[in-house]
PDB file of C-alpha atoms and ligand atoms in Angstrom:
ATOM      1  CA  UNK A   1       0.000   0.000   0.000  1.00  0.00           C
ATOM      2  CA  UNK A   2       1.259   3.441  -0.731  1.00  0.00           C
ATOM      3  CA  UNK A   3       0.378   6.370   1.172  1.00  0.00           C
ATOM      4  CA  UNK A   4      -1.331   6.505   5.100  1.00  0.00           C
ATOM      5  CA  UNK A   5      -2.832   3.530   6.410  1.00  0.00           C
ATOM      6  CA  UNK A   6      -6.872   4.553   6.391  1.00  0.00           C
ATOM      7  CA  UNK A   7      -8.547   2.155   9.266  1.00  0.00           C
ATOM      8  CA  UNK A   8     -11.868   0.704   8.077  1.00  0.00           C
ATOM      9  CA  UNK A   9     -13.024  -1.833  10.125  1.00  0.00           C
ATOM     10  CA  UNK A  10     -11.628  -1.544  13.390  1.00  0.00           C
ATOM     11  CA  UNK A  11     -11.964  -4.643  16.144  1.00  0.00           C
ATOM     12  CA  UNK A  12     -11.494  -3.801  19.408  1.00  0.00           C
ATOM     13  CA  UNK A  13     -11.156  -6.491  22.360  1.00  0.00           C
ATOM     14  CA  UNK A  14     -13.695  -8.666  20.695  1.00  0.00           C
ATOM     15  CA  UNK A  15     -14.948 -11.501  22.870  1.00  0.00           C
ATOM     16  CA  UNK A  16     -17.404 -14.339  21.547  1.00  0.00           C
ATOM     17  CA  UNK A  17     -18.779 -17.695  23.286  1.00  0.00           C
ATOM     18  CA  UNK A  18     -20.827 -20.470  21.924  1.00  0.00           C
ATOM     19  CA  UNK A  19     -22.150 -21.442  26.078  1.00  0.00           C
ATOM     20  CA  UNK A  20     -18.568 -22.564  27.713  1.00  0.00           C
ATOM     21  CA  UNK A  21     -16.371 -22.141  24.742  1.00  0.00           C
ATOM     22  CA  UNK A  22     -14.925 -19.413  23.772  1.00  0.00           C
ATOM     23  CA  UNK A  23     -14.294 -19.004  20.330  1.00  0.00           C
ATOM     24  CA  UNK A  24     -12.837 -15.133  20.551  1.00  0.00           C
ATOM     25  CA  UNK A  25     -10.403 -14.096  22.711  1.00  0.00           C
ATOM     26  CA  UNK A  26     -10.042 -10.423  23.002  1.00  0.00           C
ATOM     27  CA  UNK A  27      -9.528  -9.946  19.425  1.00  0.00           C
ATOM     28  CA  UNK A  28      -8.235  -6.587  18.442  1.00  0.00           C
ATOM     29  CA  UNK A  29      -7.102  -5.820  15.166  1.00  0.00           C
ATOM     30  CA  UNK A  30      -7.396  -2.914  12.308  1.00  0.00           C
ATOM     31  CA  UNK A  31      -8.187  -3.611   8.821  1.00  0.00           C
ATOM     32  CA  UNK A  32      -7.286  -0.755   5.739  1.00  0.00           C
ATOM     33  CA  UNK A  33      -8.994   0.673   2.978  1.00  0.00           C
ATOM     34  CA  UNK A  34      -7.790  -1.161  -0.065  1.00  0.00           C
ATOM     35  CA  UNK A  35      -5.870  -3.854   2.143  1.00  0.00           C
ATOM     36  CA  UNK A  36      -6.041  -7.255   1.222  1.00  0.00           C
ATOM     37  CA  UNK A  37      -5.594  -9.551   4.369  1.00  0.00           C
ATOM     38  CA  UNK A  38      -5.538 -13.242   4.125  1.00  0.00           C
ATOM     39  CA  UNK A  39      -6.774 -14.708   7.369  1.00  0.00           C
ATOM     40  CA  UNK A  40      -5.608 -18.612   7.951  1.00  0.00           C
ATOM     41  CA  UNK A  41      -5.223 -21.216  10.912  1.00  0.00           C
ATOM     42  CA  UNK A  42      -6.171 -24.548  12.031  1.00  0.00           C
ATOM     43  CA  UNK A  43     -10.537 -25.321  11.718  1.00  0.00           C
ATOM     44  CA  UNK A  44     -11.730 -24.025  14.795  1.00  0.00           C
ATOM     45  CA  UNK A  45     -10.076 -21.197  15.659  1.00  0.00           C
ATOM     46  CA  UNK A  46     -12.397 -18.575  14.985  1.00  0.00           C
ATOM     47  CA  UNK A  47     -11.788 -17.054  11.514  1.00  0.00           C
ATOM     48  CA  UNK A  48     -15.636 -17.842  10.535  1.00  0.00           C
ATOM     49  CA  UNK A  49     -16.477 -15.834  13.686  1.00  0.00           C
ATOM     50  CA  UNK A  50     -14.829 -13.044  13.200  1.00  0.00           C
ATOM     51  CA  UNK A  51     -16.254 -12.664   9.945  1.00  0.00           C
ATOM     52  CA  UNK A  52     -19.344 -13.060  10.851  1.00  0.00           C
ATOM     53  CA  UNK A  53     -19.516 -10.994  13.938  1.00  0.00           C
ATOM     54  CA  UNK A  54     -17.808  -8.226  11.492  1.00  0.00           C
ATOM     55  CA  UNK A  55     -21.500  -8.168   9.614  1.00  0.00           C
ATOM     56  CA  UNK A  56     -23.466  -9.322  12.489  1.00  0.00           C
ATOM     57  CA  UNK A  57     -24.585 -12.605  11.225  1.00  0.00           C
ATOM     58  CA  UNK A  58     -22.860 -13.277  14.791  1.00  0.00           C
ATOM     59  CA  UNK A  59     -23.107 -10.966  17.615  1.00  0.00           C
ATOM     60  CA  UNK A  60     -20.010 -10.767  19.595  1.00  0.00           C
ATOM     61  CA  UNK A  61     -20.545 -10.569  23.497  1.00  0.00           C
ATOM     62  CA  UNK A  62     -18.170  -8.010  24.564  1.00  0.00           C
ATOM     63  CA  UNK A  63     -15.761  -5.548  22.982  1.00  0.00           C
ATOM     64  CA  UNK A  64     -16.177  -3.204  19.477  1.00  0.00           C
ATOM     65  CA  UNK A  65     -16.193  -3.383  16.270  1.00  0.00           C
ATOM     66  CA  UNK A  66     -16.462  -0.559  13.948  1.00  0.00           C
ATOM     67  CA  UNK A  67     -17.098   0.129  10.294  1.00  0.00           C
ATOM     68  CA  UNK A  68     -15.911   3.255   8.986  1.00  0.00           C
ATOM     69  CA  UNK A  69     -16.596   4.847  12.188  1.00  0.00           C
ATOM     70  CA  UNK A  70     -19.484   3.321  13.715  1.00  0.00           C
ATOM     71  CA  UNK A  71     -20.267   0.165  15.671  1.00  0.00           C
ATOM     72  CA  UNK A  72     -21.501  -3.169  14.699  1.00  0.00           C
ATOM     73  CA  UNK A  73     -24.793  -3.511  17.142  1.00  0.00           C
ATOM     74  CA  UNK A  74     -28.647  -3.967  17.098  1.00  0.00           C
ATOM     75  CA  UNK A  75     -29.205  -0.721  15.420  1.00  0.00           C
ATOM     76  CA  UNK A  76     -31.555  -1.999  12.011  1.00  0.00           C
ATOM     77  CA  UNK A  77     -30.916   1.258  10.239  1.00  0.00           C
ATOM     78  CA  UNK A  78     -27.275   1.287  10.631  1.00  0.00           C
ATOM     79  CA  UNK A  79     -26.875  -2.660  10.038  1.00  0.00           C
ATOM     80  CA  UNK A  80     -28.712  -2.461   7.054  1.00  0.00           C
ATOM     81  CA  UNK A  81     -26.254   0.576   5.711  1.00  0.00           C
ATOM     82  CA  UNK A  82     -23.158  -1.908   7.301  1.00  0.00           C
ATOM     83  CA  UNK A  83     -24.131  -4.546   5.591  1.00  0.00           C
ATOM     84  CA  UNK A  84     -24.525  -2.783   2.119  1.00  0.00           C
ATOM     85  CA  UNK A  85     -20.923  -1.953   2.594  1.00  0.00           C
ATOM     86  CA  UNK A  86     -19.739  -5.384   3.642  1.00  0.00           C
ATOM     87  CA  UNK A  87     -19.668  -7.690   0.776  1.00  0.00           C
ATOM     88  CA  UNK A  88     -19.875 -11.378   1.825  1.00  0.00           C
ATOM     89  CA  UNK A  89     -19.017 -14.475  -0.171  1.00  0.00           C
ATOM     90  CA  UNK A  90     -19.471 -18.050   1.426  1.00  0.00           C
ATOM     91  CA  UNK A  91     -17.400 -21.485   0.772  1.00  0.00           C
ATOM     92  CA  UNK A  92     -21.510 -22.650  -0.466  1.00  0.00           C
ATOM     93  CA  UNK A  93     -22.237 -20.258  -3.379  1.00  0.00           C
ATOM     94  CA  UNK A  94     -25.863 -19.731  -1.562  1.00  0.00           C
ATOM     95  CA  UNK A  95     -27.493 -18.840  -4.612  1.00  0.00           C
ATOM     96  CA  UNK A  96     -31.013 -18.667  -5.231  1.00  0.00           C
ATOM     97  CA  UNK A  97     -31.659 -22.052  -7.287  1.00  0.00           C
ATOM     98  CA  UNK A  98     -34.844 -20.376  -8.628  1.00  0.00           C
ATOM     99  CA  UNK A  99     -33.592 -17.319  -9.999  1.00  0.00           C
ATOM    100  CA  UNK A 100     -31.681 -17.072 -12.985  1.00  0.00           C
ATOM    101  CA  UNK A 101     -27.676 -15.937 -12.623  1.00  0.00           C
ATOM    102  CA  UNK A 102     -29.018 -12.167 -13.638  1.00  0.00           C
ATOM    103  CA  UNK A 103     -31.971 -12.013 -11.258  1.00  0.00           C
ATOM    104  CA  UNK A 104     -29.352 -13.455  -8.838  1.00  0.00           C
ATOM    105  CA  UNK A 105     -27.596 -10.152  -9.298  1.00  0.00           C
ATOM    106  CA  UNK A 106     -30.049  -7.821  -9.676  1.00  0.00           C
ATOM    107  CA  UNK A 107     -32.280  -8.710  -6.770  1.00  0.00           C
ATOM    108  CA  UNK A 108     -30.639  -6.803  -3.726  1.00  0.00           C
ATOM    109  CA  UNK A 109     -30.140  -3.616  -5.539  1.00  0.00           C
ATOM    110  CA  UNK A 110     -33.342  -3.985  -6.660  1.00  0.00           C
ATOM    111  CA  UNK A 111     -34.899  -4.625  -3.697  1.00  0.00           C
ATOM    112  CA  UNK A 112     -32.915  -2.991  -0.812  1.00  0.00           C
ATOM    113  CA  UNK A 113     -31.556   0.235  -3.255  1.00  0.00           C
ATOM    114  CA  UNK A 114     -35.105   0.383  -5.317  1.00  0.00           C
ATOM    115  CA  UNK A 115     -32.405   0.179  -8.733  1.00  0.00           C
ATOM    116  CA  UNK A 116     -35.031   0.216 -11.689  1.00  0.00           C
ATOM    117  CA  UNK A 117     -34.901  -3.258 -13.774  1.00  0.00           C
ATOM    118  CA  UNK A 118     -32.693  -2.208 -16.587  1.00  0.00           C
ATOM    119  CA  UNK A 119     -30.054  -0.050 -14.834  1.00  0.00           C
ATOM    120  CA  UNK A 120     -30.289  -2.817 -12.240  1.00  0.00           C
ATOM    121  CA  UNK A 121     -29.616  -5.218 -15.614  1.00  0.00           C
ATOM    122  CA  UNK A 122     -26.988  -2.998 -17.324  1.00  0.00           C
ATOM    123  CA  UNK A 123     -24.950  -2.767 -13.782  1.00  0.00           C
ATOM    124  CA  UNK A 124     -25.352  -6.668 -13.239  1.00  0.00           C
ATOM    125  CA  UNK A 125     -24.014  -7.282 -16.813  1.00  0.00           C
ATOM    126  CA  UNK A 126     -21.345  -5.400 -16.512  1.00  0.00           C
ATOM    127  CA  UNK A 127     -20.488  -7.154 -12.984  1.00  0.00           C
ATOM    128  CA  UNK A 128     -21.191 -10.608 -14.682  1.00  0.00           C
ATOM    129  CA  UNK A 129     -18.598  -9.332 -17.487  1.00  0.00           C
ATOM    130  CA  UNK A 130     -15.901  -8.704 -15.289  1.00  0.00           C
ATOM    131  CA  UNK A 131     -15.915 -12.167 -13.754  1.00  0.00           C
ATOM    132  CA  UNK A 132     -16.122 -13.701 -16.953  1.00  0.00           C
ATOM    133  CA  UNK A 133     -19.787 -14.380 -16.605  1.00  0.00           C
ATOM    134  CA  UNK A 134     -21.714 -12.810 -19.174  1.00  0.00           C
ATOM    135  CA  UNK A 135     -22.648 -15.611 -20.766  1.00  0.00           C
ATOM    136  CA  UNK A 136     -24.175 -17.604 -19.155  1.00  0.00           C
ATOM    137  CA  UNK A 137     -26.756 -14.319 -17.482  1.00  0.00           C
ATOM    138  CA  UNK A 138     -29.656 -16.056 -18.019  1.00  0.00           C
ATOM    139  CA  UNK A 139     -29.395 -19.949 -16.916  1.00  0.00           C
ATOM    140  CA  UNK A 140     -29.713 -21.085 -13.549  1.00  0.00           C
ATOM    141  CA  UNK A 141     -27.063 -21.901 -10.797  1.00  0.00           C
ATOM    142  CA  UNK A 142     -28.208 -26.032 -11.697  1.00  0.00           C
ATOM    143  CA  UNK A 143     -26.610 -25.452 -15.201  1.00  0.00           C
ATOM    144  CA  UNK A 144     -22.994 -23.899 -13.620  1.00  0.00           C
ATOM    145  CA  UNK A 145     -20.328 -25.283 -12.279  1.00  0.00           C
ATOM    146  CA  UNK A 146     -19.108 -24.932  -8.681  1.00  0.00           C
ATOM    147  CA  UNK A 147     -16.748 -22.366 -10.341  1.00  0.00           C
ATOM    148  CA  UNK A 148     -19.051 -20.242 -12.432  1.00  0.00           C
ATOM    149  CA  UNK A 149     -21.852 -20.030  -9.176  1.00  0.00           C
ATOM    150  CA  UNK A 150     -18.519 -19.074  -6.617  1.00  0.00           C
ATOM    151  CA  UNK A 151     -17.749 -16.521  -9.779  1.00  0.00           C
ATOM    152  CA  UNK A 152     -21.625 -15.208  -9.873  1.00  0.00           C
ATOM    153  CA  UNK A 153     -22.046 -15.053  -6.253  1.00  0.00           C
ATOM    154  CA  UNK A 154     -18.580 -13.112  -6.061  1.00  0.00           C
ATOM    155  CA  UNK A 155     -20.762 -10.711  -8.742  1.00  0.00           C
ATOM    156  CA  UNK A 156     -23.664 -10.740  -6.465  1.00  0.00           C
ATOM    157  CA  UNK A 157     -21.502  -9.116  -3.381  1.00  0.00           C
ATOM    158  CA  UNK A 158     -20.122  -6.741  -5.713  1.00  0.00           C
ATOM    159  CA  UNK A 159     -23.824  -5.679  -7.006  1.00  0.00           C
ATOM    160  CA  UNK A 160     -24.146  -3.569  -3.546  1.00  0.00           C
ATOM    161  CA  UNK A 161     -21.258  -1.487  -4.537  1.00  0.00           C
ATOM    162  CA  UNK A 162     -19.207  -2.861  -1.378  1.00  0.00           C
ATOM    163  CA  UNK A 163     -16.483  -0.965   0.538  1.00  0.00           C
ATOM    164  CA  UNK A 164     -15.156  -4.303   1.561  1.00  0.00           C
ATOM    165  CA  UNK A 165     -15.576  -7.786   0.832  1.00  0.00           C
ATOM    166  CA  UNK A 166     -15.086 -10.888   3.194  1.00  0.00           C
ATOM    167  CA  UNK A 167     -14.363 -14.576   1.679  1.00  0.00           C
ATOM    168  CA  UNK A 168     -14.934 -17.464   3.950  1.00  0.00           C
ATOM    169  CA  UNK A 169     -12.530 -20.043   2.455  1.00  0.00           C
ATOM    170  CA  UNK A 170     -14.292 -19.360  -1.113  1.00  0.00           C
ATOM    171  CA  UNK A 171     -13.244 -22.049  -2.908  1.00  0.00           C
ATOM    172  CA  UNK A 172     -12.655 -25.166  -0.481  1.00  0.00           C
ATOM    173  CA  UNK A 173     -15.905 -26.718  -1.798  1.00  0.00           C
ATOM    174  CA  UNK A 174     -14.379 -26.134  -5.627  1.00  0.00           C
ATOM    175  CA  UNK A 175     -13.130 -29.410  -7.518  1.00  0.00           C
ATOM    176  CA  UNK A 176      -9.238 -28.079  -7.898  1.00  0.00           C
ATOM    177  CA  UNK A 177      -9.596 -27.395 -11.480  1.00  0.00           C
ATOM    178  CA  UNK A 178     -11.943 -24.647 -10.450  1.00  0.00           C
ATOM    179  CA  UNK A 179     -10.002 -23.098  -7.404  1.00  0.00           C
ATOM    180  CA  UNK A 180      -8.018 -20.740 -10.391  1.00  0.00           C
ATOM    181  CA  UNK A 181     -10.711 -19.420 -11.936  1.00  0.00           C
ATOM    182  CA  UNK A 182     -12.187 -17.519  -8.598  1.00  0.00           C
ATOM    183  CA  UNK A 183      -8.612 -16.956  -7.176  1.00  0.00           C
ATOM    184  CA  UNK A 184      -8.175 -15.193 -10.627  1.00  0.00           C
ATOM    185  CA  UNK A 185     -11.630 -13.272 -10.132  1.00  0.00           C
ATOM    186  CA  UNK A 186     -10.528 -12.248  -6.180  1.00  0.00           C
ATOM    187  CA  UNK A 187      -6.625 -11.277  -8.094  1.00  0.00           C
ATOM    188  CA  UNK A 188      -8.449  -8.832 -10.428  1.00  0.00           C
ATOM    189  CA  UNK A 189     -10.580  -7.341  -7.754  1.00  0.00           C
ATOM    190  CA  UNK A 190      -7.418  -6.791  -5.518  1.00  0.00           C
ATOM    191  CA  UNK A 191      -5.815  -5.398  -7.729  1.00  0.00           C
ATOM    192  CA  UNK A 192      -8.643  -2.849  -8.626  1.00  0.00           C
ATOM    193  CA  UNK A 193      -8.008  -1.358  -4.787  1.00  0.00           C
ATOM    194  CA  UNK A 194     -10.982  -3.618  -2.664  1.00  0.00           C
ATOM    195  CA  UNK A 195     -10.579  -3.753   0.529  1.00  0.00           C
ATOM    196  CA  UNK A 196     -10.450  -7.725   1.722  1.00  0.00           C
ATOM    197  CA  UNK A 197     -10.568 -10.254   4.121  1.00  0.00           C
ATOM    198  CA  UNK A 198      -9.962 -13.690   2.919  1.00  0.00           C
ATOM    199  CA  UNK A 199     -10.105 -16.785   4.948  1.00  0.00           C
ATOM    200  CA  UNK A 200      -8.361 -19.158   2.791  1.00  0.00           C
ATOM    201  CA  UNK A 201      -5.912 -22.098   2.358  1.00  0.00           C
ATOM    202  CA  UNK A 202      -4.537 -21.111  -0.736  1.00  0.00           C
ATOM    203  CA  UNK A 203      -1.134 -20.169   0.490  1.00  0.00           C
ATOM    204  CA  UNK A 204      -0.334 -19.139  -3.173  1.00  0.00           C
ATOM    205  CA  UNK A 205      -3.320 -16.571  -2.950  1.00  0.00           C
ATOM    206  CA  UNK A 206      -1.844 -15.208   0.280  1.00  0.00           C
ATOM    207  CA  UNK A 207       2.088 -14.923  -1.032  1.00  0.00           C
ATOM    208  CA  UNK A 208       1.114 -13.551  -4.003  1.00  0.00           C
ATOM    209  CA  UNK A 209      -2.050 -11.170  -3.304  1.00  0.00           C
ATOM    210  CA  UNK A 210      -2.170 -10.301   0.303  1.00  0.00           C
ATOM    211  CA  UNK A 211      -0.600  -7.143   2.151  1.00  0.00           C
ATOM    212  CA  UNK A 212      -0.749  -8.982   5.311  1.00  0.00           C
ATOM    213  CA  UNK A 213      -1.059 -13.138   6.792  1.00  0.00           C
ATOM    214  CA  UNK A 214      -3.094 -13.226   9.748  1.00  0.00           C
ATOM    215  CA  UNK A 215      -3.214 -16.546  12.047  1.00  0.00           C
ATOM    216  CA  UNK A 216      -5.685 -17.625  14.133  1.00  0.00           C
ATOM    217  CA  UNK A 217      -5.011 -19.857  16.652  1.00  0.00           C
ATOM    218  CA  UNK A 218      -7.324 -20.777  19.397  1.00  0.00           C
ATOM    219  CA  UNK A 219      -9.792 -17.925  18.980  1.00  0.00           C
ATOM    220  CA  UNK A 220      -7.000 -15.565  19.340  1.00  0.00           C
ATOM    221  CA  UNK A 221      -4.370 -13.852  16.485  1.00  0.00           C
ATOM    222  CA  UNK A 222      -1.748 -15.409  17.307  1.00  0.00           C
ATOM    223  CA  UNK A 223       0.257 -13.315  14.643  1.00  0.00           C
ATOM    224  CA  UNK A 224      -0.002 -10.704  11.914  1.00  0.00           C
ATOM    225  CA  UNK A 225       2.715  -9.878   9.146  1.00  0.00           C
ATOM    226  CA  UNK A 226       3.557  -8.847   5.521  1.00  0.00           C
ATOM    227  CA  UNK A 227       3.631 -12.444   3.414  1.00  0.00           C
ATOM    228  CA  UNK A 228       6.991 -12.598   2.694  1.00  0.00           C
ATOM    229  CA  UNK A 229       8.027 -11.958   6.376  1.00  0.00           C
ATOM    230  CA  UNK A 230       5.235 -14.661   7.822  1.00  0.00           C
ATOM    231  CA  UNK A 231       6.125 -17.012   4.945  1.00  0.00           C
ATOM    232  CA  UNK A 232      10.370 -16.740   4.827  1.00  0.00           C
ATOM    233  CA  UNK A 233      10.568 -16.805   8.487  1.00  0.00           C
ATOM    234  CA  UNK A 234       7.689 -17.961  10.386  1.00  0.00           C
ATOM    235  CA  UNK A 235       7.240 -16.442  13.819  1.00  0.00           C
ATOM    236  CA  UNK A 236       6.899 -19.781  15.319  1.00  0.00           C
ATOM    237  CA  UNK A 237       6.633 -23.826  15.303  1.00  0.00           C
ATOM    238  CA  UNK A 238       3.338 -23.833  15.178  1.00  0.00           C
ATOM    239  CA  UNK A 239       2.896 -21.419  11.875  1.00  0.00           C
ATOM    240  CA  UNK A 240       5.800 -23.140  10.351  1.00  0.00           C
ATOM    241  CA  UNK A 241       3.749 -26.555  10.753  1.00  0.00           C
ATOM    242  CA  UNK A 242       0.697 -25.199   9.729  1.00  0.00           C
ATOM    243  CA  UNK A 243       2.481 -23.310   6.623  1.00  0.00           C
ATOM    244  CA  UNK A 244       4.199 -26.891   6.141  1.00  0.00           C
ATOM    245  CA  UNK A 245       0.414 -28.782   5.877  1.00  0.00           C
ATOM    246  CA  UNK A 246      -1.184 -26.202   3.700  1.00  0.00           C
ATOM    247  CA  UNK A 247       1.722 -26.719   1.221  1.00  0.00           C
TER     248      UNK A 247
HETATM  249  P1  ADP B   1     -13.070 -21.624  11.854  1.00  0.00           P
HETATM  250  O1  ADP B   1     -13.803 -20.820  10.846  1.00  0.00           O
HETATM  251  O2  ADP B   1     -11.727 -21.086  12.203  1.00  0.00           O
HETATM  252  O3  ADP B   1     -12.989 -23.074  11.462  1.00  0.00           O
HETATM  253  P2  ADP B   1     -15.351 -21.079  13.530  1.00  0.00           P
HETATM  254  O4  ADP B   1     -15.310 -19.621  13.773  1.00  0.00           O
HETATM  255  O5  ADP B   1     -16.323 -21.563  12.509  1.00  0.00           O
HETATM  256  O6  ADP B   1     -13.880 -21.604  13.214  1.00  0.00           O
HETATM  257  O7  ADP B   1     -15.707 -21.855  14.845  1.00  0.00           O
HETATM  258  C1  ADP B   1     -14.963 -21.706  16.023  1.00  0.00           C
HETATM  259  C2  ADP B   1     -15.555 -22.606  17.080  1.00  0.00           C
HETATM  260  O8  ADP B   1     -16.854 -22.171  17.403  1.00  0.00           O
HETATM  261  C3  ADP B   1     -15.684 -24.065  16.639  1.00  0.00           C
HETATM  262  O9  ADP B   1     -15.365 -24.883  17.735  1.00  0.00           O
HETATM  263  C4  ADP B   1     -17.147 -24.177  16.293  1.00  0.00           C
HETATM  264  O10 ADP B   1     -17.596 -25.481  16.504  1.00  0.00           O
HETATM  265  C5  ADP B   1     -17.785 -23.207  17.260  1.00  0.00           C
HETATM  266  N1  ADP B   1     -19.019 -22.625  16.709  1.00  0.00           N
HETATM  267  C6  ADP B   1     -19.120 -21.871  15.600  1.00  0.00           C
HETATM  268  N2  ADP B   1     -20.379 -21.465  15.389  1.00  0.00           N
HETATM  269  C7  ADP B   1     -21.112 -21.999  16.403  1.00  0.00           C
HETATM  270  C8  ADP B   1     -22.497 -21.964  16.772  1.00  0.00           C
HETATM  271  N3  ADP B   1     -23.388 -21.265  16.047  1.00  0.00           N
HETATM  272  N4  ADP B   1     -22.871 -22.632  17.884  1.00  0.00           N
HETATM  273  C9  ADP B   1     -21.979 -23.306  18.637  1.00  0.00           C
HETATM  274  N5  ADP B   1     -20.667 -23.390  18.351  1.00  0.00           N
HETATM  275  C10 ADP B   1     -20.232 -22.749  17.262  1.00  0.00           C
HETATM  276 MG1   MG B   2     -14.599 -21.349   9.023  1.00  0.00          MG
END
C-alpha cells in the first residue's frame, strides 16, 4: 500500500462464546482501505467468527467493532447501511436455485436500493462481465459449475457497490480445477483497490495477493505480518507446521 494507512473496520477487544467455549479471545485488530488480508489457521479457531460478527450474522458478546466509524450492534438502520458496505461471499455459493444468474444479481439492488430493472440489468451485466460471466446471465445456478456459481455469487456481493468484501474459504468446496478461476476473479478485484478479508488455504493466494497473513489460533491472532516476512521466516513452530500442511 502506498500512502497513510486509512482504518476501516476496526476490532477492538472482541470476545465471543458459543455457552462454555470461547471461540474469541479479546480480538483486536485494524483492517485498511484497499488492504487485502488473508486470514488462515487450524478449523476451529475462529476465523468464521470473526467474519461473521464483522456483519453481524454473529453478535459478539463483549468488545467493538467498527465500520468506517461506527459500531456493529442492534441498530436496524445502521446494520442495514453496514451490511450494504460489507460484501460477503461463502465457501456454499448460496445462490437462489430459482432465480436465474441475472436475477441473482439484480435482486438486492433492486430490492434494498429500489435500482429500476434495466439499470439494475446494465450494472449486473457489466459485474457478470468482469468475472467472466456474461454468458451464461440467463441460466440457472443447476446449469454452472461450482466455479461459475462461486464466480456469480462473487458478482452478487459486488452488485451492492461494497467498501469491503469478506471470503470465507471461497473455494474449499471447488473441484481443484476450479479453485483458479475464482482466485483469478478475487486477483483482479485486488488489484482494482478492494478492501479484503480472505479466509483461505490457498497459500499461493496469500504470497502472491495479500498485504498482510493473519493466524488464528485458538480464537486468538496469534500473529499478523507482511507475506513474505510470515512465509520466509515464520514467527513460530506452530505457523511453520501449519504453513508446512497447507503446502
Ligand atoms: P473456523 O472458521 O476457524 O474453522 P469457527 O469460527 O467456525 O472456526 O468456529 C470456532 C468454534 O466455534 C468451533 O469450535 C465451532 O464449533 C464453534 N461454533 C461456531 N459457530 C457456532 C455456533 N453457532 N454454535 C456453537 N458453536 C459454534
Ligand atoms: Mg470457518
Amino acid at each position: 500500500m502506498t500512502g497513510q494507512a486509512t482504518p476501516f473496520i476496526v476490532v477492538d477487544r472482541v470476545c465471543k462464546s458459543f455457552g462454555a467455549h470461547q471461540v474469541l479471545k479479546d480480538v483486536s485488530t485494524t483492517f485498511n482501505t484497499g488492504e487485502v488480508t488473508v486470514i488462515i489457521g487450524a478449523s476451529g479457531s475462529g476465523k468464521s467468527t470473526l467474519l461473521r460478527a464483522i456483519n453481524r450474522l454473529e453478535p459478539h458478546d463483549s468488545g467493538t467493532i467498527t465500520i468506517g466509524g461506527e459500531p456493529v450492534g442492534d441498530d436496524h438502520h445502521l446494520l442495514q447501511k453496514q451490511r450494504s458496505e460489507v460484501g460477503m461471499v461463502f465457501q456454499q455459493f448460496n445462490l437462489f436455485g430459482h432465480m436465474s444468474v441475472l436475477d441473482n444479481v439484480t435482486l438486492a439492488p433492486r430490492r434494498i436500493r429500489h435500482t429500476q430493472r434495466a439499470q439494475a440489468n446494465e450494472q449486473a451485466m457489466a459485474l457478470l462481465r468482469r468475472v467472466g460471466m456474461q454468458d451464461h446471465a440467463h441460466k440457472y445456478p443447476w446449469q454452472l459449475s461450482g466455479g461459475q456459481q462461486q464466480r456469480v455469487a462473487i458478482a452478487r456481493a459486488l452488485a451492492m457497490q461494497p467498501k469491503v468484501m469478506l471470503f470465507d474459504e471461497p473455494t474449499s468446496a471447488l473441484d481443484p480445477e476450479m479453485v483458479q478461476e475464482v482466485l483469478d476473479v478475487m486477483r483482479e478485484l485486488a488489484r482494482g483497490g478492494m478492501t479484503m478479508i480472505v479466509v483461505t488455504h490457498e497459500m499461493g493466494f496469500a504470497r502472491e495477493v495479500s498485504d498482510r497473513v493473519m493466524f488464528f489460533d485458538q480464537g486468538r491472532i496469534a500473529h499478523d505480518a507482511p507475506p513474505a516476512e510470515f512465509f520466509n521466516n515464520p514467527a513460530n513452530d506452530r505457523i511453520r507446521a501449519f504453513i508446512g500442511r497447507m503446502g
